[in-house]
Short mmCIF file of C-alpha atoms and ligand atoms in Angstrom, two decimals:
data_model
loop_
_atom_site.label_atom_id
_atom_site.label_comp_id
_atom_site.label_asym_id
_atom_site.label_seq_id
_atom_site.Cartn_x
_atom_site.Cartn_y
_atom_site.Cartn_z
CA MET A 11 0.26 -0.17 0.03
CA PRO A 12 1.42 3.41 -0.73
CA LYS A 13 1.71 5.75 2.28
CA ILE A 14 -0.37 8.72 1.72
CA LYS A 15 0.47 12.01 3.40
CA LEU A 16 -2.58 13.49 4.88
CA LYS A 17 -2.79 17.10 4.84
CA MET A 18 -3.98 19.01 7.94
CA LYS A 19 -6.67 21.43 6.11
CA ASN A 20 -7.50 24.52 8.03
CA LYS A 21 -5.40 23.98 10.82
CA LYS A 22 -3.93 27.38 11.54
CA PRO A 23 -0.53 27.72 13.21
CA ALA A 24 0.00 29.35 16.68
CA LYS A 25 1.17 32.78 16.59
CA GLU A 26 4.41 31.81 18.40
CA ASP A 27 4.79 29.41 15.43
CA ILE A 28 4.47 31.99 13.04
CA GLN A 29 6.81 34.42 14.67
CA LYS A 30 9.37 31.40 14.70
CA MET A 31 9.02 30.77 10.94
CA LYS A 32 9.41 34.52 10.51
CA LYS A 33 12.57 34.73 12.06
CA GLU A 34 13.83 31.57 10.49
CA LYS A 35 13.09 32.85 7.14
CA ALA A 36 14.73 36.52 7.90
CA ALA A 37 17.76 34.51 9.24
CA LYS A 38 18.22 32.30 5.84
CA VAL A 39 17.90 35.42 3.87
CA GLN A 40 20.48 37.26 5.85
CA SER A 41 22.84 33.95 5.60
CA LYS A 42 22.59 34.13 1.88
CA VAL A 43 23.31 37.97 1.97
CA GLU A 44 26.37 37.50 4.00
CA GLN A 45 27.87 34.60 1.81
CA PRO A 46 30.41 35.53 -0.71
CA ILE A 47 29.02 35.35 -4.16
CA LYS A 48 30.60 32.47 -6.22
CA GLU A 49 32.13 34.10 -9.50
CA LYS A 50 31.98 32.09 -12.16
CA LYS A 51 35.41 32.02 -13.97
CA ILE A 52 34.95 33.53 -17.52
CA LYS A 53 37.82 33.27 -19.34
CA ALA A 54 38.66 36.48 -20.92
CA PRO A 55 39.25 36.38 -24.71
CA ARG A 56 42.88 36.10 -25.86
CA SER A 57 43.94 39.12 -28.34
CA PHE A 58 46.30 38.86 -30.96
CA GLN A 59 49.40 40.89 -32.05
CA THR A 60 51.20 40.81 -35.47
CA LEU A 61 54.19 38.52 -35.51
CA LYS A 62 57.42 40.11 -34.17
CA GLY A 63 59.08 42.29 -37.45
CA MET A 64 55.70 42.53 -39.32
CA LYS A 65 53.45 45.59 -39.38
CA ASP A 66 50.00 46.44 -40.12
CA ILE A 67 49.93 49.14 -42.80
CA LEU A 68 47.18 51.10 -41.27
CA ALA A 69 45.08 53.95 -43.09
CA SER A 70 47.30 57.00 -41.43
CA GLU A 71 50.40 55.26 -43.36
CA ASN A 72 48.57 55.34 -47.00
CA LYS A 73 49.26 58.64 -48.46
CA TYR A 74 52.88 57.14 -48.08
CA TRP A 75 52.55 53.91 -49.57
CA GLU A 76 50.55 55.31 -52.41
CA TYR A 77 52.88 58.22 -52.95
CA VAL A 78 55.94 56.09 -53.37
CA LYS A 79 54.37 53.09 -55.17
CA THR A 80 52.34 55.63 -57.46
CA LYS A 81 55.64 57.38 -58.48
CA ALA A 82 57.69 53.88 -58.79
CA LYS A 83 55.29 52.79 -61.13
CA ASN A 84 55.09 55.99 -63.27
CA PHE A 85 58.85 56.04 -63.39
CA ALA A 86 59.01 52.18 -64.45
CA LEU A 87 56.78 52.65 -67.46
CA ASN A 88 58.72 55.69 -68.44
CA TYR A 89 61.49 53.87 -68.52
CA GLY A 90 59.86 50.70 -70.23
CA TYR A 91 59.66 48.20 -67.67
CA GLU A 92 56.51 46.54 -67.17
CA SER A 93 54.54 44.82 -64.31
CA ILE A 94 55.73 41.23 -63.19
CA GLU A 95 53.78 39.59 -60.75
CA THR A 96 55.36 36.30 -58.80
CA PRO A 97 53.60 34.10 -55.94
CA ILE A 98 54.89 34.90 -52.39
CA LEU A 99 55.08 30.87 -52.01
CA GLU A 100 58.15 29.39 -53.96
CA GLU A 101 59.97 26.09 -53.77
CA THR A 102 62.85 26.37 -51.24
CA ALA A 103 65.50 25.29 -53.60
CA LEU A 104 64.99 28.22 -56.04
CA PHE A 105 66.76 30.43 -53.18
CA ASN A 106 69.17 28.06 -52.01
CA ARG A 107 70.41 27.62 -55.52
CA ALA A 108 69.75 31.28 -56.87
CA VAL A 109 70.75 33.56 -53.53
CA GLY A 110 73.24 30.32 -52.27
CA ASN A 111 73.11 28.61 -49.23
CA GLU A 112 75.88 30.06 -47.68
CA THR A 113 74.66 33.40 -47.78
CA ASP A 114 72.98 35.14 -44.44
CA ILE A 115 69.51 35.24 -46.42
CA VAL A 116 69.34 31.24 -47.08
CA SER A 117 71.08 29.69 -44.37
CA LYS A 118 69.80 31.91 -41.37
CA GLU A 119 66.87 34.13 -42.66
CA MET A 120 64.16 32.09 -44.95
CA PHE A 121 60.72 31.60 -43.70
CA SER A 122 60.55 27.51 -45.04
CA PHE A 123 58.40 24.96 -44.14
CA VAL A 124 57.09 21.50 -45.74
CA ASP A 125 53.46 21.94 -47.10
CA GLN A 126 50.72 19.36 -46.97
CA GLY A 127 51.99 17.94 -50.32
CA GLU A 128 55.23 17.55 -48.51
CA GLU A 129 57.04 20.02 -50.72
CA ASN A 130 59.76 22.35 -49.31
CA VAL A 131 58.38 25.60 -49.76
CA CYS A 132 59.24 29.10 -48.48
CA LEU A 133 57.91 32.71 -48.24
CA ARG A 134 60.45 34.54 -51.02
CA PRO A 135 63.36 36.15 -49.36
CA GLU A 136 63.51 38.45 -52.54
CA ALA A 137 62.09 38.24 -56.05
CA THR A 138 65.18 38.32 -58.45
CA ALA A 139 65.29 34.77 -58.39
CA SER A 140 61.35 34.39 -58.69
CA VAL A 141 61.45 37.02 -61.79
CA VAL A 142 64.28 34.79 -63.32
CA ARG A 143 62.33 31.55 -62.60
CA SER A 144 59.43 33.20 -64.30
CA TYR A 145 61.38 34.21 -67.28
CA VAL A 146 62.72 30.68 -67.62
CA GLN A 147 59.58 28.83 -67.38
CA HIS A 148 57.25 31.14 -69.72
CA GLY A 149 59.88 31.02 -72.59
CA MET A 150 60.67 34.57 -72.41
CA LEU A 151 64.11 34.19 -74.03
CA ASN A 152 62.12 33.97 -77.23
CA LEU A 153 60.93 37.73 -77.00
CA PRO A 154 62.36 40.67 -78.00
CA GLN A 155 65.31 41.17 -75.70
CA PRO A 156 65.66 42.48 -72.91
CA VAL A 157 62.86 41.85 -71.21
CA LYS A 158 62.31 44.59 -68.20
CA PHE A 159 60.08 43.64 -65.35
CA PHE A 160 59.05 45.98 -62.61
CA TYR A 161 57.55 44.25 -59.46
CA PHE A 162 56.30 45.39 -55.74
CA GLY A 163 55.43 43.27 -53.18
CA PRO A 164 56.25 41.84 -49.79
CA MET A 165 59.57 39.68 -48.82
CA PHE A 166 60.35 37.81 -45.85
CA ARG A 167 63.57 37.51 -43.68
CA TYR A 168 63.61 36.03 -40.53
CA ASP A 169 66.31 38.63 -39.40
CA ARG A 170 66.50 40.58 -36.06
CA PRO A 171 64.03 43.20 -36.26
CA GLN A 172 64.83 47.05 -35.59
CA ALA A 173 64.17 50.42 -37.12
CA GLY A 174 64.27 49.76 -41.08
CA ARG A 175 65.03 46.12 -40.78
CA LEU A 176 61.79 44.13 -40.46
CA ARG A 177 61.03 40.20 -40.85
CA MET A 178 58.18 41.32 -43.57
CA PHE A 179 59.50 44.45 -45.66
CA HIS A 180 58.31 45.59 -48.95
CA GLN A 181 60.39 46.13 -52.29
CA ILE A 182 59.90 47.49 -55.17
CA GLY A 183 62.31 46.20 -57.95
CA LEU A 184 63.41 46.24 -61.65
CA GLU A 185 65.23 43.45 -63.68
CA ALA A 186 66.00 43.95 -67.14
CA ILE A 187 67.14 40.38 -68.58
CA GLY A 188 68.60 39.64 -71.87
CA GLU A 189 71.15 42.72 -72.40
CA GLU A 190 74.78 42.60 -71.45
CA SER A 191 75.61 46.43 -72.13
CA PRO A 192 76.91 48.56 -69.23
CA ILE A 193 74.19 50.80 -70.72
CA ILE A 194 71.41 48.99 -68.66
CA ASP A 195 73.30 48.98 -65.57
CA ALA A 196 73.87 52.76 -65.68
CA GLU A 197 70.45 53.29 -66.78
CA ILE A 198 69.10 51.36 -63.58
CA ILE A 199 71.34 53.33 -61.09
CA PHE A 200 70.20 56.23 -63.04
CA PHE A 201 66.54 55.45 -62.59
CA VAL A 202 67.09 54.77 -58.60
CA TYR A 203 68.98 58.40 -58.33
CA ASN A 204 66.24 60.28 -60.17
CA PHE A 205 63.79 58.44 -58.50
CA LEU A 206 65.03 58.93 -54.96
CA LYS A 207 65.81 62.36 -55.79
CA ASP A 208 62.22 63.00 -57.23
CA LEU A 209 61.04 61.80 -53.83
CA GLY A 210 63.27 64.61 -51.93
CA LEU A 211 65.94 61.84 -50.72
CA LYS A 212 69.29 62.94 -51.61
CA THR A 213 71.57 59.57 -51.93
CA VAL A 214 75.20 58.17 -51.99
CA ILE A 215 75.54 55.56 -54.46
CA GLU A 216 78.57 53.02 -53.92
CA ILE A 217 79.64 50.76 -56.74
CA ASN A 218 81.98 47.86 -57.37
CA SER A 219 82.83 45.11 -59.66
CA ILE A 220 83.07 41.65 -58.22
CA GLY A 221 83.85 40.32 -61.57
CA CYS A 222 82.90 36.71 -63.17
CA PRO A 223 83.51 33.68 -61.93
CA LYS A 224 86.76 33.50 -64.09
CA CYS A 225 88.53 36.42 -62.82
CA ARG A 226 87.13 35.91 -59.17
CA GLU A 227 88.89 32.78 -58.63
CA ALA A 228 92.38 34.21 -58.37
CA TYR A 229 90.89 36.74 -56.31
CA LYS A 230 89.42 34.32 -54.09
CA THR A 231 92.73 32.41 -53.29
CA LYS A 232 94.26 35.97 -52.53
CA LEU A 233 91.53 36.72 -50.10
CA ILE A 234 91.53 33.30 -48.59
CA ASN A 235 95.44 33.61 -48.37
CA TYR A 236 94.77 37.05 -46.29
CA TYR A 237 91.99 35.94 -44.07
CA ARG A 238 93.73 32.77 -42.78
CA ASP A 239 96.44 34.65 -41.36
CA ARG A 240 93.54 36.34 -39.15
CA LYS A 241 91.40 33.45 -38.71
CA SER A 242 91.48 33.67 -34.78
CA GLY A 243 89.85 36.89 -35.00
CA LEU A 244 87.47 36.14 -37.12
CA CYS A 245 83.98 35.81 -36.10
CA GLU A 246 82.64 31.87 -35.83
CA ASP A 247 80.42 32.44 -39.11
CA CYS A 248 83.21 34.18 -41.13
CA GLN A 249 85.52 31.30 -40.08
CA LYS A 250 83.25 28.80 -41.93
CA ARG A 251 83.12 31.58 -45.10
CA LEU A 252 86.68 31.32 -45.04
CA VAL A 253 86.43 27.41 -46.44
CA LYS A 254 82.96 27.64 -48.24
CA ASN A 255 82.21 31.29 -49.79
CA PRO A 256 85.36 33.75 -49.03
CA LEU A 257 83.60 36.40 -50.78
CA ARG A 258 80.87 36.59 -48.21
CA LEU A 259 83.89 37.53 -45.64
CA LEU A 260 83.78 41.04 -47.10
CA ASP A 261 80.02 41.14 -46.16
CA CYS A 262 80.05 40.26 -42.90
CA LYS A 263 78.85 42.72 -40.28
CA GLU A 264 80.29 41.97 -36.91
CA GLU A 265 82.43 44.67 -35.71
CA GLY A 266 85.55 42.19 -35.27
CA CYS A 267 85.65 41.26 -38.79
CA GLN A 268 84.97 44.71 -40.53
CA ALA A 269 88.08 45.88 -39.10
CA TYR A 270 89.84 43.23 -41.62
CA LYS A 271 88.04 44.57 -44.56
CA GLU A 272 90.18 47.71 -44.69
CA ASP A 273 93.09 45.72 -45.85
CA ALA A 274 92.05 43.21 -47.69
CA PRO A 275 92.95 42.56 -51.08
CA GLN A 276 90.40 44.54 -53.74
CA ILE A 277 88.62 42.47 -56.62
CA VAL A 278 89.12 45.70 -58.82
CA ASP A 279 92.56 44.58 -58.97
CA TRP A 280 91.78 41.16 -60.23
CA LEU A 281 89.29 41.77 -63.00
CA CYS A 282 89.76 40.29 -66.31
CA ASP A 283 89.62 42.52 -69.20
CA GLU A 284 85.95 41.95 -70.29
CA CYS A 285 84.72 42.67 -66.60
CA LYS A 286 87.52 45.82 -66.19
CA ASN A 287 85.66 47.14 -69.92
CA HIS A 288 81.97 46.75 -68.61
CA PHE A 289 83.15 48.32 -65.32
CA VAL A 290 84.77 51.39 -66.86
CA GLY A 291 81.75 51.43 -69.55
CA VAL A 292 79.08 51.88 -66.38
CA LEU A 293 81.26 54.42 -64.59
CA GLU A 294 81.25 56.57 -68.11
CA TYR A 295 77.74 56.32 -68.80
CA LEU A 296 77.38 57.65 -64.95
CA ASP A 297 79.86 60.26 -65.45
CA GLU A 298 77.88 61.19 -68.58
CA SER A 299 74.86 61.58 -66.82
CA GLY A 300 76.48 63.37 -63.99
CA VAL A 301 75.50 61.10 -61.28
CA ILE A 302 78.09 61.07 -58.62
CA TYR A 303 79.02 57.75 -56.87
CA ASN A 304 81.61 56.44 -54.51
CA LEU A 305 83.72 53.52 -55.61
CA ASN A 306 83.81 50.74 -53.07
CA PRO A 307 86.32 48.32 -53.38
CA ARG A 308 84.91 46.04 -50.65
CA LEU A 309 81.14 46.00 -51.32
CA VAL A 310 80.00 42.76 -52.66
CA ARG A 311 76.63 42.40 -51.67
CA GLY A 312 74.89 39.80 -49.61
CA LEU A 313 73.71 37.35 -52.47
CA ASP A 314 75.68 34.88 -54.35
CA TYR A 315 74.21 35.62 -57.95
CA TYR A 316 75.76 38.77 -58.79
CA THR A 317 78.59 39.31 -61.83
CA LYS A 318 80.53 42.44 -62.47
CA THR A 319 78.54 45.67 -61.65
CA VAL A 320 77.16 45.67 -57.91
CA PHE A 321 75.93 49.04 -56.31
CA GLU A 322 73.80 50.12 -53.28
CA PHE A 323 71.89 53.72 -52.20
CA PHE A 324 72.35 55.28 -48.98
CA PRO A 325 70.61 57.92 -47.33
CA ASP A 326 73.13 60.89 -47.78
CA ASN A 327 72.78 62.85 -44.24
CA ALA A 328 74.46 66.14 -43.40
CA ASP A 329 76.89 63.85 -40.76
CA GLY A 330 78.20 61.91 -43.41
CA VAL A 331 77.07 58.24 -44.83
CA GLU A 332 74.90 55.96 -42.69
CA LYS A 333 75.79 52.88 -41.39
CA ARG A 334 75.47 50.03 -44.13
CA GLN A 335 72.77 48.36 -42.80
CA ASP A 336 70.41 51.52 -43.88
CA ALA A 337 70.96 50.81 -47.41
CA LEU A 338 67.42 52.18 -49.52
CA GLY A 339 67.81 49.98 -52.32
CA GLY A 340 70.98 47.45 -53.83
CA GLY A 341 71.42 45.60 -56.90
CA GLY A 342 73.72 44.58 -59.61
CA ARG A 343 74.43 42.35 -62.72
CA TYR A 344 73.71 38.83 -62.76
CA ASP A 345 74.88 37.43 -65.82
CA GLY A 346 75.05 33.93 -64.76
CA LEU A 347 71.59 33.38 -63.14
CA VAL A 348 69.23 32.84 -66.07
CA GLU A 349 71.61 29.57 -67.20
CA TYR A 350 72.01 28.75 -63.60
CA LEU A 351 68.05 28.00 -63.26
CA GLY A 352 67.79 26.10 -66.63
CA GLY A 353 67.88 29.04 -68.97
CA ARG A 354 70.11 29.92 -71.73
CA PRO A 355 73.02 31.76 -71.18
CA THR A 356 71.55 35.28 -70.45
CA PRO A 357 73.16 38.41 -69.29
CA ALA A 358 70.52 40.37 -66.77
CA CYS A 359 70.94 43.50 -64.22
CA GLY A 360 68.75 44.66 -61.62
CA VAL A 361 68.08 46.41 -58.62
CA ALA A 362 65.41 46.56 -55.64
CA LEU A 363 64.53 49.04 -53.02
CA GLY A 364 63.03 48.83 -49.46
CA LEU A 365 59.64 50.85 -49.22
CA GLU A 366 59.78 50.89 -45.45
CA ARG A 367 62.93 52.50 -45.31
CA ILE A 368 62.30 54.72 -47.95
CA ILE A 369 59.09 55.91 -46.18
CA LEU A 370 60.81 56.01 -42.95
CA LYS A 371 63.70 58.32 -44.23
CA LEU A 372 60.64 60.82 -45.96
CA LYS A 373 59.18 60.85 -42.49
CA GLU A 374 62.62 61.71 -40.70
CA ASN A 375 63.28 64.33 -43.58
CA ASN A 376 59.67 65.73 -43.16
CA ILE A 377 59.25 65.62 -46.72
CA GLU A 378 55.45 66.99 -47.71
CA ILE A 379 53.40 64.20 -49.22
CA PRO A 380 50.93 65.20 -50.93
CA ALA A 381 47.40 64.19 -49.29
CA LEU A 382 45.13 61.35 -50.90
CA ARG A 383 42.23 62.39 -52.69
CA LYS A 384 39.54 63.82 -50.45
CA PRO A 385 35.77 63.01 -50.97
CA ASP A 386 33.88 65.11 -53.33
CA ILE A 387 30.65 65.22 -51.89
CA PHE A 388 29.04 63.95 -48.56
CA LEU A 389 25.54 63.15 -48.46
CA ALA A 390 23.10 63.62 -45.34
CA GLN A 391 19.86 62.00 -45.29
CA LEU A 392 16.96 62.50 -42.50
CA GLY A 393 13.99 59.96 -42.20
CA GLU A 394 13.85 56.57 -43.65
CA GLN A 395 12.24 57.51 -47.15
CA ALA A 396 15.06 59.65 -47.88
CA ARG A 397 17.79 57.15 -46.68
CA LYS A 398 16.36 54.85 -49.36
CA LYS A 399 16.31 57.26 -52.06
CA SER A 400 19.74 58.40 -51.20
CA PHE A 401 21.27 55.02 -51.44
CA ILE A 402 20.41 54.97 -55.40
CA LEU A 403 21.34 58.67 -55.47
CA ILE A 404 24.83 57.65 -54.05
CA GLU A 405 25.69 55.04 -56.62
CA GLU A 406 24.66 57.23 -59.46
CA LEU A 407 26.99 60.02 -58.36
CA ARG A 408 29.82 57.39 -57.73
CA LYS A 409 28.94 56.00 -61.29
CA SER A 410 29.53 59.51 -62.78
CA GLY A 411 33.23 59.58 -60.92
CA PHE A 412 32.42 61.39 -57.78
CA TYR A 413 33.98 60.21 -54.59
CA VAL A 414 30.91 60.45 -52.07
CA VAL A 415 30.80 59.66 -48.82
CA HIS A 416 27.56 59.11 -46.47
CA SER A 417 26.48 58.28 -43.05
CA CYS A 418 25.24 54.89 -42.59
CA SER A 419 23.17 55.14 -39.50
CA LYS A 420 20.63 57.45 -38.02
CA LYS A 421 22.19 60.47 -37.07
CA GLY A 422 20.73 63.75 -36.89
CA LEU A 423 21.86 66.34 -39.63
CA LYS A 424 24.19 68.54 -36.88
CA LYS A 425 26.12 65.51 -36.74
CA GLN A 426 26.32 64.22 -40.12
CA LEU A 427 27.46 68.06 -41.04
CA GLU A 428 30.15 67.75 -38.21
CA MET A 429 31.30 64.17 -40.34
CA ALA A 430 31.05 65.98 -43.80
CA ASN A 431 33.36 68.80 -42.22
CA LYS A 432 35.89 66.06 -40.90
CA ASP A 433 35.93 64.80 -44.40
CA GLY A 434 36.82 68.07 -46.13
CA VAL A 435 34.09 67.74 -48.71
CA LYS A 436 33.38 70.64 -50.71
CA TYR A 437 29.53 70.11 -51.04
CA THR A 438 26.98 68.34 -48.51
CA LEU A 439 23.95 67.37 -50.53
CA ILE A 440 20.91 67.17 -47.80
CA LEU A 441 18.07 64.89 -48.42
CA GLY A 442 15.20 65.41 -45.53
CA GLN A 443 11.50 63.95 -45.53
CA LYS A 444 10.42 67.31 -47.16
CA GLU A 445 12.71 67.17 -50.04
CA VAL A 446 11.70 63.62 -50.75
CA ILE A 447 7.99 64.68 -51.07
CA ASP A 448 8.87 68.08 -53.03
CA GLY A 449 11.52 65.94 -55.42
CA THR A 450 14.21 68.04 -54.60
CA ILE A 451 17.69 68.02 -52.79
CA ILE A 452 19.61 70.70 -50.84
CA VAL A 453 22.93 71.51 -52.15
CA ARG A 454 25.21 73.23 -49.17
CA GLU A 455 28.49 74.59 -49.74
CA MET A 456 30.57 73.81 -47.00
CA GLU A 457 32.71 76.59 -46.88
CA GLY A 458 30.41 79.50 -46.74
CA GLY A 459 27.40 77.53 -45.83
CA ALA A 460 25.59 78.68 -48.86
CA GLN A 461 22.62 76.47 -49.96
CA GLU A 462 20.63 75.89 -52.71
CA ILE A 463 17.74 73.91 -53.75
CA VAL A 464 18.22 71.76 -57.02
CA ASP A 465 15.55 69.27 -58.94
CA PHE A 466 16.30 65.82 -57.27
CA ASN A 467 16.39 64.23 -60.77
CA LYS A 468 19.46 66.38 -61.93
CA THR A 469 21.63 66.10 -58.83
CA VAL A 470 24.26 64.52 -60.73
CA GLN A 471 24.30 67.19 -63.58
CA GLU A 472 24.21 69.97 -61.26
CA MET A 473 27.15 68.55 -59.12
CA LYS A 474 28.78 67.97 -62.19
CA LYS A 475 28.67 71.75 -63.15
CA LYS A 476 30.10 72.59 -59.58
CA ILE A 477 32.84 69.84 -59.29
CA ILE A 478 35.46 69.49 -62.22
CA LEU A 479 36.33 66.21 -61.97
CA GLN A 480 40.10 65.14 -62.84
P1 HAM B 13 68.67 43.39 -51.18
O1 HAM B 13 70.16 44.35 -51.28
O2 HAM B 13 68.79 42.29 -50.30
O3 HAM B 13 68.83 42.86 -52.35
O4 HAM B 13 67.61 44.34 -50.73
C1 HAM B 13 67.50 45.43 -51.29
C2 HAM B 13 66.68 46.28 -50.22
O5 HAM B 13 65.47 45.95 -49.73
C3 HAM B 13 67.60 47.17 -49.59
O6 HAM B 13 68.38 47.54 -49.76
C4 HAM B 13 66.79 47.30 -48.10
O7 HAM B 13 66.22 48.94 -48.53
C5 HAM B 13 65.61 46.37 -48.48
N1 HAM B 13 65.66 45.54 -47.20
C6 HAM B 13 66.53 44.45 -47.53
N2 HAM B 13 66.02 43.54 -46.15
C7 HAM B 13 65.19 44.71 -45.32
C8 HAM B 13 64.67 44.12 -43.96
N3 HAM B 13 65.08 43.18 -43.40
N4 HAM B 13 63.89 44.90 -43.77
C9 HAM B 13 63.75 46.20 -44.42
N5 HAM B 13 64.15 46.38 -45.63
C10 HAM B 13 64.99 45.57 -45.98
C11 HAM B 13 68.06 42.12 -53.26
O8 HAM B 13 66.93 41.72 -52.33
C12 HAM B 13 68.31 41.82 -54.77
N6 HAM B 13 66.98 41.02 -55.25
C13 HAM B 13 68.12 43.18 -55.23
C14 HAM B 13 68.23 42.72 -56.82
C15 HAM B 13 67.58 42.90 -57.85
N7 HAM B 13 69.62 42.50 -57.35
C16 HAM B 13 69.18 42.49 -58.95
N8 HAM B 13 67.91 42.46 -58.81
#
């Protein structure tokens, strides 16, 4: 039998019992209040930062980037260079072969990894190897020579980040493939000199010739003999370089090793006739064009593919040339690379400039950069109907070439006019409920505040009369 609980109906509790119950309830509430509230542990969402040595390019920087890129592109077109874009990710072996296993770029600084298809790939540390790969891959040796390329894009090197030295940076580059005349070397140097001058940057050009594999062999022996006697004073890397790639000894940035450079044998003394004549040819063209340069017999550059001419551009400050690490650009001739990457023997020459370094210099020197294009028109709207109508009008104005901005939300007219002022527009179009009913729109000239009412359907024509589009 189930137990049945009998409820005592209509039996009122005694007065004392009620008071007791009330006291107990009050005590319970009190104890609850006094108990510490158990806080639920909510995990704060993690925030993220850019990787070390990498930067966001924010809107505030845009005017610099646009200005330098546009100028470079116009210069490149005037000099007959056509744009090329190669992938950022390439086979690692391409750079091992082209730039050289013993260079810092390949041995220490490559962002390389094995992809899902078990391929060894890397983020490109530079673009010359990629452009040459592309030239060979697409049979461009059958085009009229030289083929002249211009590129812009990010490069990646796992270097120690500091001002002007990043792990992801951008280069503007030129490569002229298929011409052996020294005129091309001089033209490339002249291009960079003029381009940087046009930006307002004064530069010092350092130039050298590192010869060809033939004449370099005898020089290398001389260099090894010189450094062998000083081996104990060299850094660990240079001790290895002495055996594996002696030319790189001249490229070492360690202070201890730099000191030995001074008395090291100079490669220009060992150039074969062909390399000597070529170098003299480049210098003559530069002299002819009035470009000032410094002969730097110890300039070898940090990449293995160079032959004959090598050069670097440094900012020219009142207090003299800056440290070597601050080169704004560098390049040279690489007559062996096309063949080395599977093509026919083809001479070539090129240069690359670091965009971040150029922009840094523009800022340091307080060089005025033209502002980016300002919006032409602000469209202010009030009320649901006006908002819908203005949406179509904005598109019509944009189709006609006007740069139009507007407030997406339901802000009042005062706020919208403030926004228009901030945007620096010349005219604000105001579309309220009354105008929607009347089929009109108000055109407000922002500077004096003068307003006129025009036919809504003629807005585009009216604005064309007021704003001359470039
Ligand atoms: P590069 O000297 O290694 O040459 O680089 C060219 C320029 O890129 C440098 O002068 C510098 O302005 C910039 N740069 C290099 N590393 C960094 C970095 N870590 N952070 C910021 N800027 C940097 C080359 O890359 C060759 N491919 C140039 C060339 C083209 N030679 C023949 N054709």
